[in-house]
């Protein structure tokens, strides 16, 4: 087990390169199952979740090669020999369910374990299954597995009305619909940049898709998809995370490759709190204004609203803001598990259901804390930048699922941070 030690201190200055998006890459990788020709992804992030998805695809017979120090993923599914995604792999990561749509579309059958991942709420897969049923599939939940079968002749186009916005269900249905017979319409579809990125990749493979980035996506099925090379979009969550760093510690940081349109609602909110955000050809430059961080209210929403994946980091910032902030989590239940750890550092936070009230304090104090999930882990590291003394963040294996080289990136702009091996 490793821990990360962070010592609060001076300002941060310099540049931080932003990786390709984890959530986009994990969606793009299963798209290789839709074609017997090679799919190559560039700008891939180097994360444990990517390795887990690689293992899952290889278990189905796909070939995956990590090139250029992991920045390029060369994949081929010309010789698939299975349609069963086993629990031992799927339990490690929520995104594993995204192999279901491609397997069902190309092979007509799939057996996929119900997935695992961070413990931040139930996140049921029923919307995925309803989408496949709208395309004519028959589904059965048995012994913890989804058993799915397409009708004779393959999936058929249909109308999918999502009762609420689901990124994963939109992605799964979008991939499956590319090979369905006829036209499929996805209503109340997710509009995230990762959805648009997936649509662009599928279009490069020969799919006929319109409306990506809106709440209605139309897919005209084709007989087959061909190979392609696609660049993974910038990780907007990593971008937002590092944009917050100088607001904790002071200084000025440029996040290379960042674009404001990936995070408009987030940028507006941190500017309200006292940040100065400047877009340049290099990326996004952030510095803290002359006064203290001001309290703001935050409500997480589907894109283009404030991202749920930046809520923990924002809460940490508001712990030392001037005044009282209210955060409302509307996407996932159980996503305030970082609050007790921040309280160990001297924060004043009251949690009631999906609301957290944060009363700003003068200073946080370094303390031993424990990461409970991916985004919580990095929120505690950021809090450590603003705390007196040293903060020890344990259980950082969560961190490795979503952030590559976090210690090197923060040290590169002047943070006092190191990763240590725990004894025993």
XYZ file of C-alpha atoms in Angstrom:
424
model
C 0.000 0.000 0.000
C 1.264 3.477 -0.926
C 0.445 6.833 0.615
C 0.995 10.385 -0.558
C 2.507 13.016 1.706
C 1.625 16.650 0.992
C 3.100 19.584 2.879
C 1.361 22.929 2.543
C 3.583 25.824 1.702
C 4.431 28.258 -1.030
C 2.693 29.093 -4.293
C 2.596 26.939 -7.411
C 3.935 28.231 -10.708
C 4.465 26.626 -14.103
C 2.688 24.316 -16.530
C 0.899 20.998 -16.102
C 0.232 18.763 -19.138
C -3.322 17.375 -19.207
C -3.766 13.784 -20.340
C -6.357 12.229 -22.592
C -9.701 11.624 -20.933
C -10.061 8.444 -18.879
C -13.832 8.403 -19.299
C -13.523 8.893 -23.049
C -10.806 6.276 -23.550
C -12.681 3.634 -21.534
C -15.631 4.161 -23.873
C -13.587 4.230 -27.060
C -11.731 0.990 -26.322
C -14.839 -1.282 -26.521
C -15.609 0.263 -29.931
C -12.900 -2.031 -31.310
C -15.338 -4.924 -30.761
C -17.602 -3.449 -33.459
C -15.150 -4.097 -36.318
C -12.732 -6.753 -37.520
C -10.328 -4.005 -38.651
C -7.773 -2.221 -36.406
C -8.729 0.734 -34.204
C -5.890 2.933 -32.944
C -6.301 5.483 -30.162
C -3.734 8.236 -29.625
C -3.391 10.556 -26.589
C -4.429 7.658 -24.348
C -4.074 8.134 -20.580
C -1.812 5.752 -18.677
C -4.022 4.534 -15.860
C -4.925 1.340 -14.030
C -8.487 1.499 -15.414
C -7.059 1.410 -18.949
C -5.111 -1.712 -18.040
C -8.280 -3.266 -16.609
C -10.198 -2.575 -19.833
C -7.254 -4.012 -21.795
C -7.473 -7.220 -19.755
C -11.220 -7.408 -20.360
C -10.906 -6.942 -24.127
C -8.092 -9.502 -24.303
C -10.276 -11.993 -22.424
C -12.730 -11.722 -25.332
C -10.003 -12.401 -27.900
C -9.158 -8.824 -28.864
C -5.528 -7.816 -29.336
C -4.399 -4.665 -27.514
C -0.890 -3.227 -27.736
C 0.281 -0.191 -25.754
C 2.778 1.785 -27.845
C 4.744 5.030 -27.367
C 4.988 4.513 -23.594
C 1.264 3.825 -23.394
C 0.131 6.967 -25.210
C -1.036 4.901 -28.205
C -3.369 1.902 -28.011
C -3.389 -0.313 -31.110
C -6.347 -2.710 -31.023
C -7.789 -5.390 -33.254
C -10.846 -7.606 -32.834
C -10.468 -9.663 -36.008
C -10.248 -12.866 -34.028
C -12.758 -12.599 -31.188
C -13.296 -15.931 -29.486
C -15.666 -15.089 -26.659
C -18.733 -13.105 -25.707
C -18.571 -13.525 -21.923
C -17.177 -10.804 -19.654
C -16.392 -12.444 -16.335
C -17.033 -11.051 -12.874
C -13.382 -11.272 -11.842
C -12.519 -8.514 -14.336
C -15.786 -6.572 -14.552
C -16.098 -6.107 -10.775
C -13.048 -3.833 -10.781
C -14.528 -1.130 -12.974
C -17.916 0.324 -13.793
C -17.065 0.991 -17.448
C -16.811 -2.748 -18.138
C -20.533 -2.796 -18.929
C -19.674 -0.920 -22.155
C -18.623 -4.148 -23.876
C -22.260 -5.315 -23.794
C -23.565 -3.138 -26.629
C -20.721 -3.839 -29.083
C -20.801 -7.619 -28.410
C -24.557 -7.739 -28.834
C -24.448 -5.690 -32.042
C -21.635 -7.594 -33.760
C -22.174 -11.137 -32.476
C -25.830 -11.198 -31.500
C -25.095 -12.579 -28.025
C -23.348 -11.398 -24.885
C -22.994 -12.510 -21.277
C -21.642 -9.710 -19.097
C -21.261 -9.579 -15.326
C -22.926 -6.740 -13.465
C -20.114 -4.222 -12.922
C -18.263 -2.779 -9.945
C -16.218 0.376 -9.442
C -16.236 3.172 -6.880
C -18.779 2.882 -4.069
C -20.563 6.148 -4.840
C -24.104 4.930 -5.286
C -26.033 2.185 -6.982
C -25.711 3.446 -10.582
C -28.012 0.711 -11.931
C -27.650 -0.666 -15.448
C -31.376 -0.813 -16.160
C -31.209 2.094 -18.622
C -28.623 0.197 -20.669
C -30.891 -2.843 -20.794
C -34.009 -0.860 -21.719
C -32.098 0.666 -24.624
C -31.190 -2.779 -25.972
C -34.765 -3.975 -25.524
C -35.889 -1.041 -27.673
C -33.616 -2.489 -30.384
C -35.283 -5.897 -30.115
C -32.885 -7.678 -27.751
C -34.046 -10.147 -25.127
C -32.353 -9.850 -21.747
C -32.233 -11.864 -18.575
C -30.448 -11.223 -15.295
C -29.186 -14.527 -13.930
C -26.571 -15.298 -11.264
C -25.169 -11.779 -11.368
C -24.806 -11.733 -15.162
C -26.704 -10.020 -17.971
C -27.573 -12.584 -20.649
C -28.417 -10.663 -23.836
C -29.464 -11.931 -27.243
C -30.324 -10.019 -30.407
C -33.278 -11.100 -32.565
C -32.636 -13.213 -35.646
C -31.017 -10.961 -38.209
C -29.468 -8.687 -35.588
C -30.502 -5.641 -33.603
C -33.181 -3.399 -35.096
C -33.414 0.356 -35.026
C -35.744 1.775 -32.404
C -36.607 4.784 -30.283
C -34.892 4.973 -26.887
C -36.404 7.453 -24.421
C -34.094 7.776 -21.421
C -36.130 8.753 -18.321
C -33.084 10.635 -17.057
C -29.694 11.452 -18.521
C -27.189 8.594 -18.338
C -23.734 8.903 -19.875
C -22.984 5.168 -19.802
C -26.357 4.117 -21.206
C -26.072 6.701 -23.993
C -22.603 5.377 -24.894
C -23.667 1.733 -24.844
C -26.787 2.363 -26.924
C -24.866 4.564 -29.368
C -22.320 1.820 -30.072
C -24.949 -0.907 -30.419
C -27.089 1.188 -32.769
C -24.272 1.672 -35.296
C -24.775 -1.917 -36.564
C -28.550 -2.168 -36.006
C -30.879 -2.512 -38.980
C -32.605 0.802 -39.638
C -32.609 4.030 -37.674
C -32.252 4.434 -33.918
C -33.141 7.629 -32.058
C -31.762 8.328 -28.576
C -33.880 10.907 -26.722
C -32.759 12.696 -23.556
C -29.267 11.547 -24.499
C -26.196 12.653 -22.559
C -24.331 15.586 -24.117
C -20.901 15.213 -22.483
C -17.726 15.853 -24.527
C -16.919 12.146 -24.084
C -20.153 11.282 -25.956
C -19.177 13.624 -28.782
C -15.692 12.091 -28.846
C -17.154 8.577 -29.119
C -19.465 9.685 -31.937
C -16.530 11.195 -33.835
C -14.548 7.969 -33.476
C -17.490 5.860 -34.660
C -18.019 8.243 -37.587
C -14.367 7.759 -38.539
C -15.116 4.017 -38.533
C -18.011 4.525 -40.963
C -20.972 5.006 -38.625
C -23.789 7.351 -39.602
C -24.516 9.516 -36.578
C -26.100 12.962 -36.267
C -27.014 15.088 -33.266
C -24.071 14.241 -31.011
C -23.679 16.942 -28.368
C -27.455 17.508 -28.253
C -30.162 15.669 -26.334
C -31.331 13.791 -29.442
C -28.907 11.535 -31.317
C -29.900 9.719 -34.506
C -28.016 6.677 -35.768
C -28.597 5.095 -39.151
C -27.294 1.542 -38.934
C -24.673 0.239 -41.363
C -23.685 -3.316 -42.268
C -20.118 -3.048 -40.991
C -17.609 -0.626 -39.546
C -13.988 -0.313 -40.681
C -10.774 0.608 -38.902
C -9.713 4.108 -37.903
C -7.229 6.187 -35.924
C -8.666 8.586 -33.346
C -7.189 11.054 -30.813
C -8.726 10.870 -27.328
C -10.209 14.177 -26.152
C -8.561 16.112 -23.282
C -9.549 14.939 -19.786
C -11.783 17.737 -18.518
C -11.847 16.300 -14.981
C -8.069 16.211 -14.700
C -8.095 19.689 -16.232
C -10.510 21.039 -13.621
C -8.611 19.339 -10.813
C -5.309 20.995 -11.670
C -7.010 24.336 -12.377
C -7.955 24.334 -8.695
C -4.395 23.744 -7.440
C -3.225 27.413 -7.502
C -6.474 28.441 -5.796
C -5.421 26.330 -2.804
C -1.742 27.257 -2.769
C -1.517 30.552 -4.626
C 0.540 31.228 -7.735
C -0.294 30.771 -11.411
C -0.592 27.495 -13.311
C -1.207 26.847 -17.014
C -2.974 23.575 -17.825
C -1.656 22.594 -21.239
C -4.299 21.515 -23.749
C -7.198 22.862 -21.696
C -10.179 24.500 -23.394
C -12.857 26.514 -21.646
C -15.730 24.966 -23.593
C -14.961 21.637 -21.887
C -15.697 23.206 -18.479
C -17.672 26.423 -18.949
C -19.920 25.977 -15.890
C -16.931 25.039 -13.723
C -14.887 28.015 -14.954
C -17.768 30.392 -14.221
C -18.116 28.992 -10.691
C -14.449 29.266 -9.741
C -14.356 32.796 -11.177
C -17.289 33.605 -8.904
C -15.167 32.273 -6.031
C -12.259 34.558 -6.925
C -10.206 32.786 -9.597
C -8.849 34.440 -12.715
C -9.074 32.123 -15.754
C -7.429 33.006 -19.058
C -7.638 30.934 -22.242
C -4.482 30.948 -24.363
C -3.288 28.936 -27.363
C -1.361 26.766 -24.859
C -4.305 26.018 -22.615
C -6.020 27.524 -19.563
C -4.076 29.709 -17.117
C -5.459 30.053 -13.580
C -4.417 32.295 -10.721
C -6.046 33.293 -7.467
C -7.192 36.886 -7.186
C -5.899 39.247 -4.519
C -8.565 38.523 -1.909
C -9.612 35.300 -0.165
C -11.618 32.592 -1.898
C -15.299 33.485 -1.568
C -18.087 31.057 -0.675
C -20.251 29.903 -3.591
C -23.122 27.455 -3.953
C -22.594 24.468 -6.238
C -25.148 22.139 -7.818
C -23.914 19.172 -9.844
C -25.728 18.536 -13.105
C -25.231 16.624 -16.361
C -23.116 18.415 -18.962
C -23.063 21.359 -19.597
C -23.655 21.834 -15.857
C -21.121 21.577 -13.020
C -19.525 18.090 -13.187
C -20.153 15.659 -10.345
C -16.557 14.462 -10.799
C -15.293 17.886 -9.635
C -17.600 18.205 -6.623
C -15.159 16.716 -4.087
C -12.315 18.951 -5.269
C -14.573 22.027 -5.128
C -15.733 21.141 -1.624
C -12.113 21.002 -0.476
C -11.507 24.486 -1.896
C -14.577 25.927 -0.182
C -13.408 24.627 3.215
C -11.252 27.760 3.585
C -13.536 30.152 1.689
C -14.898 33.318 3.246
C -18.502 32.537 4.220
C -20.797 29.536 3.926
C -21.249 27.402 0.797
C -23.917 24.824 -0.014
C -23.158 21.916 -2.356
C -26.002 19.868 -3.783
C -25.108 16.497 -5.335
C -27.804 15.619 -7.874
C -26.043 12.897 -9.883
C -24.912 10.229 -7.393
C -25.903 9.380 -3.850
C -23.173 8.650 -1.286
C -20.770 11.101 -2.920
C -19.862 13.086 0.183
C -17.656 10.386 1.707
C -14.687 12.768 1.539
C -16.396 15.161 3.990
C -15.406 13.262 7.179
C -11.789 13.168 5.990
C -11.783 16.927 5.338
C -13.277 17.409 8.805
C -10.221 15.545 10.189
C -8.190 18.382 8.657
C -10.233 21.008 10.487
C -13.012 21.650 7.978
C -16.518 22.579 9.168
C -18.965 20.572 7.033
C -22.537 19.427 7.691
C -23.953 16.726 5.402
C -27.675 16.055 5.122
C -28.629 13.643 2.340
C -27.643 15.174 -0.990
C -26.689 18.540 0.542
C -23.451 19.594 2.204
C -23.051 22.916 3.992
C -19.452 24.114 4.202
C -18.583 26.854 6.695
C -15.232 28.302 5.745
C -12.422 28.128 8.323
C -9.270 30.207 8.552
C -6.901 27.296 7.969
C -6.826 23.552 7.439
C -4.381 21.398 9.411
C -2.359 18.519 8.031
C -3.619 15.122 9.202
C -3.662 11.427 8.260
C -6.662 10.886 5.972
C -8.005 8.049 3.847
C -9.185 8.131 0.244
C -12.651 6.630 -0.193
C -12.947 6.898 -3.983
C -11.167 8.288 -7.030
C -12.188 11.952 -6.876
C -12.145 12.052 -3.074
C -8.494 10.984 -3.126
C -7.369 13.956 -5.187
C -9.545 16.365 -3.188
C -7.552 15.438 -0.079
C -4.265 16.026 -1.902
C -5.470 19.475 -2.965
C -6.590 20.236 0.583
C -3.093 19.288 1.736
C -1.661 22.053 -0.460
C -3.535 24.602 1.652
C -3.037 22.966 5.063
C -0.533 23.754 7.793
C 1.902 20.871 8.181
C 1.848 17.533 6.392
C -1.161 15.571 5.195
C -0.845 11.825 4.667
C -3.350 10.424 2.171
C -3.643 6.632 2.334
C -5.382 4.130 0.032
C -4.183 6.030 -3.029
C -4.804 3.052 -5.312
C -8.070 4.869 -6.036
C -5.990 7.752 -7.390
C -4.183 5.533 -9.890
C -7.505 4.743 -11.572
C -7.916 8.313 -12.816
C -4.749 10.402 -12.511
C -1.393 9.629 -14.093
C 1.828 10.966 -12.540
C -0.035 13.209 -10.078
C 3.017 13.557 -7.819
C 5.317 14.483 -10.706
C 2.816 16.960 -12.161
C 2.286 18.799 -8.873
C 5.956 18.654 -7.923
C 6.737 20.144 -11.334
C 4.946 23.368 -10.371
C 6.497 23.559 -6.911
C 4.333 21.453 -4.609
C 5.933 19.617 -1.696
C 4.561 16.158 -2.379
C 5.908 12.616 -2.429
C 4.640 9.072 -2.693
C 5.812 6.659 -0.026
C 5.483 2.952 0.579
C 3.684 2.141 3.806
C 5.418 -0.319 6.106
C 3.753 -3.687 6.553
